[in-house]
Amino acid sequence: MKIIVTGGAGFIGSNFVFYMLKKHPDYRIICLDKLTYAGNLSTLKGVLDNENFRFVKADICDRNAVYNLFEEEKPDMVVNFAAESHVDRSIENPEVFLQTNILGTAVLMDACRKYGIKRYHQVSTDEVYGDLPLDRPDLFFTENTPIHTSSPYSSSKAGADLLVLAYHRTYGLPVSISRCSNNYGPYHFPEKLIPLMIANALNDKPLPVYGKGENVRDWLYVEDHCKAIDLIIHNGRVGEVYNIGGHNEMTNIDIVKLICKHLGKPESLITYVADRKGHDMRYAIDPTKIHNELGWLPETMFKDGIKKTIDWYLNNREWWETIISGEYQNYYEKMYGNR
Ligand code: NAD
Ligand code: DAU
């Protein structure tokens, strides 16, 4: 089996590459990644010498580069993680989100149509469903919840999802889509809540909590997400959407306080800053379908996953310190300087 994994130098994509090379030692995994600010070749250094792995630096929007790779490799499957993934950046500059997340998805699927494919899998997000109110804990996102997006990021992901389903209906492309809740774990880029708070706390810097910190996210350890995708691409039904999440809802402020506690840092570092525009209140996934059809259940409890994650950041300081010492400083100043 040959699988092209796009965005494999990013957070979830790299964890998926590691998981697949270990779980299926006879598979060939080809990582196609543009290495944007969020992609990091050093993340993949442990597998670059693996004879079943190949890294190709390319943009999923570059039709020639994508077609050439398909021509050469004739993949059986494509798993598309490549995306602009940060909501705050999408609020500042939507265009690149439309480019990569929608047009890039179309280019990949055109290549699948041209060269033939057993499965095209689109890694989507629970954010396409919009948000849920805080005072209705009985409500959850199911696969039938209407698409109702809030940010340019989530709108671009929803646009891509609709296109994927349209390619299935119109051209019969064998597709599947997964919509997962918030992931956490190793190699998470330090612009996102959990790694940002860990890095800032370790540097005794303020911990910027948006609004009142009452927004709720449904956290899943990244390896559980990878296992779910592995199940879907092999056993999931073509043309279907699968929600992925582990019923692990937490407010942002509770997460930040937990990180302070684990690191022995004072809560006085917490600083409430201006809220995100259009900030979604609550995400909560109903994972009944993937559980009933594919037997998937999350395996890592949050208390264990967060400890593993914090330990990883403590033991891999070079990885994130290199990132936050570069261009990231300009980003941080722009986003948080006058907040
Ligand atoms: P990330 O930002 O860490 O990584 C994205 C990767 O895509 C990077 O390696 C980047 O270089 C690459 N990339 C970006 N534009 C590209 C392009 N035009 N061509 C080729 N490569 C390109 O993202 P992530 O958090 O790992 O998310 C991966 C996928 O999972 C995204 O599609 C995202 O929407 C989805 N998702 C993320 C989460 C989460 O909690 N992080 C949850 C659900 C779904
Ligand atoms: O739900 C899945 C989505 O989760 C993915 O589709 C996105 O790619 C991923 O980035 C993530 O989106 P969020 O917006 O939920 O994640 P983020 O880490 O940016 O923020 C989590 C919460 O923390 C959110 O309510 C905003 C808040 N926050 C975030 C940052 C970066 C803060 O309070 N302070 C911060 O500095």
Coordinates of C-alpha atoms in Angstrom, one line a residue, residues 28-229:
R28 CA 5.2 3.2 1.7
I29 CA 4.4 6.6 3.1
I30 CA 5.1 9.7 0.9
C31 CA 4.9 13.0 2.7
L32 CA 4.1 16.0 0.6
D33 CA 4.5 19.3 2.4
K34 CA 5.2 22.9 1.5
L35 CA 7.0 23.5 4.8
T36 CA 5.1 26.7 5.6
Y37 CA 5.8 28.4 8.9
A38 CA 3.9 25.5 10.5
G39 CA 5.9 22.7 8.8
N40 CA 9.2 21.6 10.2
L41 CA 11.5 19.0 8.5
S42 CA 13.3 18.5 11.8
T43 CA 10.1 17.0 13.1
L44 CA 10.5 14.1 10.6
K45 CA 14.3 13.6 11.3
G46 CA 13.6 10.2 12.9
V47 CA 12.0 8.8 9.8
L48 CA 13.9 10.5 6.9
D49 CA 16.2 7.5 6.6
N50 CA 13.4 4.9 6.7
E51 CA 13.4 3.2 3.3
N52 CA 9.6 3.1 3.3
F53 CA 9.4 6.9 3.7
R54 CA 9.9 9.7 1.2
F55 CA 9.6 13.4 1.8
V56 CA 8.7 15.8 -1.1
K57 CA 8.6 19.5 -0.6
A58 CA 5.7 20.9 -2.7
D59 CA 2.6 22.9 -2.5
I60 CA -0.7 21.1 -2.8
C61 CA -1.9 24.0 -5.0
D62 CA 0.9 23.4 -7.5
R63 CA -0.9 21.2 -10.1
N64 CA 2.2 20.2 -12.0
A65 CA 4.1 19.2 -8.9
V66 CA 1.1 17.2 -7.6
Y67 CA 0.5 15.5 -10.9
N68 CA 4.2 14.6 -11.3
L69 CA 4.2 13.0 -7.9
F70 CA 1.1 10.9 -8.7
E71 CA 2.6 9.9 -12.0
E72 CA 5.8 8.8 -10.3
E73 CA 4.3 7.1 -7.2
K74 CA 0.9 5.9 -8.3
P75 CA -0.5 6.1 -4.7
D76 CA -3.3 3.9 -3.5
M77 CA -4.5 6.5 -1.0
V78 CA -4.2 10.2 -0.1
V79 CA -4.7 11.5 3.4
N80 CA -4.9 15.3 3.2
F81 CA -3.8 17.0 6.4
A82 CA -2.2 20.0 4.5
A83 CA -4.0 23.2 5.6
E84 CA -3.6 26.6 7.1
S85 CA -4.9 25.6 10.5
H86 CA -4.8 28.6 12.9
V87 CA -8.1 30.5 13.4
D88 CA -6.4 33.7 14.6
R89 CA -4.2 33.8 11.5
S90 CA -7.4 33.3 9.3
I91 CA -9.0 36.4 11.0
E92 CA -5.9 38.4 10.0
N93 CA -5.5 37.1 6.5
P94 CA -8.2 34.8 5.0
E95 CA -6.8 34.5 1.5
V96 CA -4.2 31.9 2.0
F97 CA -6.8 29.8 3.8
L98 CA -9.0 29.8 0.8
Q99 CA -6.1 29.0 -1.5
T100 CA -4.6 26.1 0.4
N101 CA -7.7 24.7 2.1
I102 CA -10.1 24.8 -0.8
L103 CA -8.1 25.1 -4.0
G104 CA -5.4 22.7 -2.8
T105 CA -8.0 20.1 -1.9
A106 CA -9.4 20.4 -5.4
V107 CA -6.0 19.9 -7.0
L108 CA -5.4 16.8 -5.0
M109 CA -8.7 15.3 -5.9
D110 CA -8.2 16.2 -9.6
A111 CA -5.0 14.2 -9.4
C112 CA -6.8 11.3 -7.8
R113 CA -9.4 11.4 -10.6
K114 CA -6.7 11.6 -13.3
Y115 CA -4.5 8.8 -12.0
G116 CA -7.0 6.7 -10.1
I117 CA -7.2 6.1 -6.3
K118 CA -8.6 3.6 -3.8
R119 CA -9.4 6.3 -1.2
Y120 CA -9.1 10.0 -0.8
H121 CA -9.4 11.0 2.8
Q122 CA -10.0 14.6 3.9
V123 CA -8.9 15.5 7.4
S124 CA -11.6 18.0 8.5
T125 CA -12.6 19.6 11.8
D126 CA -15.5 19.9 14.2
E127 CA -15.3 23.7 13.6
V128 CA -17.4 23.2 10.4
Y129 CA -20.4 22.8 12.7
G130 CA -20.0 26.2 14.3
D131 CA -20.4 26.2 18.1
L132 CA -22.8 25.1 20.8
P133 CA -24.1 27.3 23.7
L134 CA -22.5 26.9 27.1
D135 CA -25.9 26.4 28.8
R136 CA -26.9 23.3 26.8
P137 CA -24.5 20.6 27.8
D138 CA -27.0 18.1 26.4
L139 CA -26.2 19.2 22.8
F140 CA -23.4 17.5 20.7
F141 CA -22.2 17.7 17.1
T142 CA -23.3 14.7 15.0
E143 CA -22.5 14.1 11.4
N144 CA -26.0 15.4 10.6
T145 CA -25.5 18.8 12.4
P146 CA -25.8 21.5 9.8
I147 CA -22.6 23.2 8.6
H148 CA -22.6 26.7 10.2
T149 CA -19.1 28.2 10.3
S150 CA -17.7 31.2 12.3
S151 CA -14.2 32.0 11.1
P152 CA -12.5 32.2 7.7
Y153 CA -10.6 29.1 8.7
S154 CA -13.7 27.0 9.5
S155 CA -15.4 28.3 6.4
S156 CA -12.5 27.3 4.2
K157 CA -12.5 23.8 5.8
A158 CA -16.3 23.6 5.2
G159 CA -15.9 24.6 1.6
A160 CA -13.4 21.9 1.2
D161 CA -15.7 19.3 2.8
L162 CA -18.5 20.2 0.4
L163 CA -16.2 19.9 -2.6
V164 CA -15.0 16.5 -1.4
L165 CA -18.6 15.3 -1.2
A166 CA -19.4 16.9 -4.6
Y167 CA -16.4 15.0 -6.2
H168 CA -17.9 11.8 -4.8
R169 CA -21.3 12.4 -6.1
T170 CA -20.3 13.9 -9.5
Y171 CA -17.3 11.9 -10.4
G172 CA -17.7 8.9 -8.1
L173 CA -14.4 9.6 -6.4
P174 CA -14.0 7.2 -3.4
V175 CA -13.7 9.7 -0.6
S176 CA -14.1 9.9 3.2
I177 CA -14.1 12.8 5.6
S178 CA -13.2 12.9 9.3
R179 CA -14.2 15.8 11.6
C180 CA -12.1 15.8 14.7
S181 CA -12.2 17.9 17.9
N182 CA -9.1 19.7 19.3
N183 CA -6.0 17.6 19.4
Y184 CA -3.0 17.9 21.7
G185 CA 0.3 16.1 22.0
P186 CA 3.9 16.2 20.7
Y187 CA 5.0 18.6 17.9
H188 CA 2.0 20.9 18.4
F189 CA 3.0 24.3 17.0
P190 CA 3.4 26.8 19.8
E191 CA 0.9 29.3 18.5
K192 CA -2.0 27.0 19.7
L193 CA -3.4 27.1 23.2
I194 CA -1.8 24.2 25.0
P195 CA 1.8 24.5 23.6
L196 CA 1.7 28.3 23.8
M197 CA 0.8 28.1 27.5
I198 CA 3.5 25.5 28.2
A199 CA 6.2 27.5 26.4
N200 CA 5.2 30.8 28.0
A201 CA 4.9 29.3 31.5
L202 CA 8.3 27.7 31.2
N203 CA 9.7 31.2 30.2
D204 CA 7.7 32.9 33.0
K205 CA 5.9 34.9 30.4
P206 CA 2.2 36.1 30.7
L207 CA -0.4 33.5 29.8
P208 CA -2.8 35.3 27.5
V209 CA -6.4 33.9 28.0
Y210 CA -9.0 35.3 25.5
G211 CA -12.1 36.8 27.0
K212 CA -13.1 35.2 30.3
G213 CA -11.5 31.8 29.5
E214 CA -14.9 30.1 29.7
N215 CA -14.9 28.7 26.1
V216 CA -15.0 25.0 26.0
R217 CA -13.0 22.7 23.7
D218 CA -13.2 18.9 23.5
W219 CA -9.6 17.6 23.7
L220 CA -8.3 14.4 22.1
Y221 CA -4.7 13.0 22.3
V222 CA -3.3 13.2 18.8
E223 CA -2.5 9.4 18.6
D224 CA -6.1 8.6 19.1
H225 CA -7.0 10.8 16.1
C226 CA -4.3 9.0 14.0
K227 CA -5.8 5.6 15.0
A228 CA -9.3 6.8 14.0
I229 CA -8.1 7.9 10.6

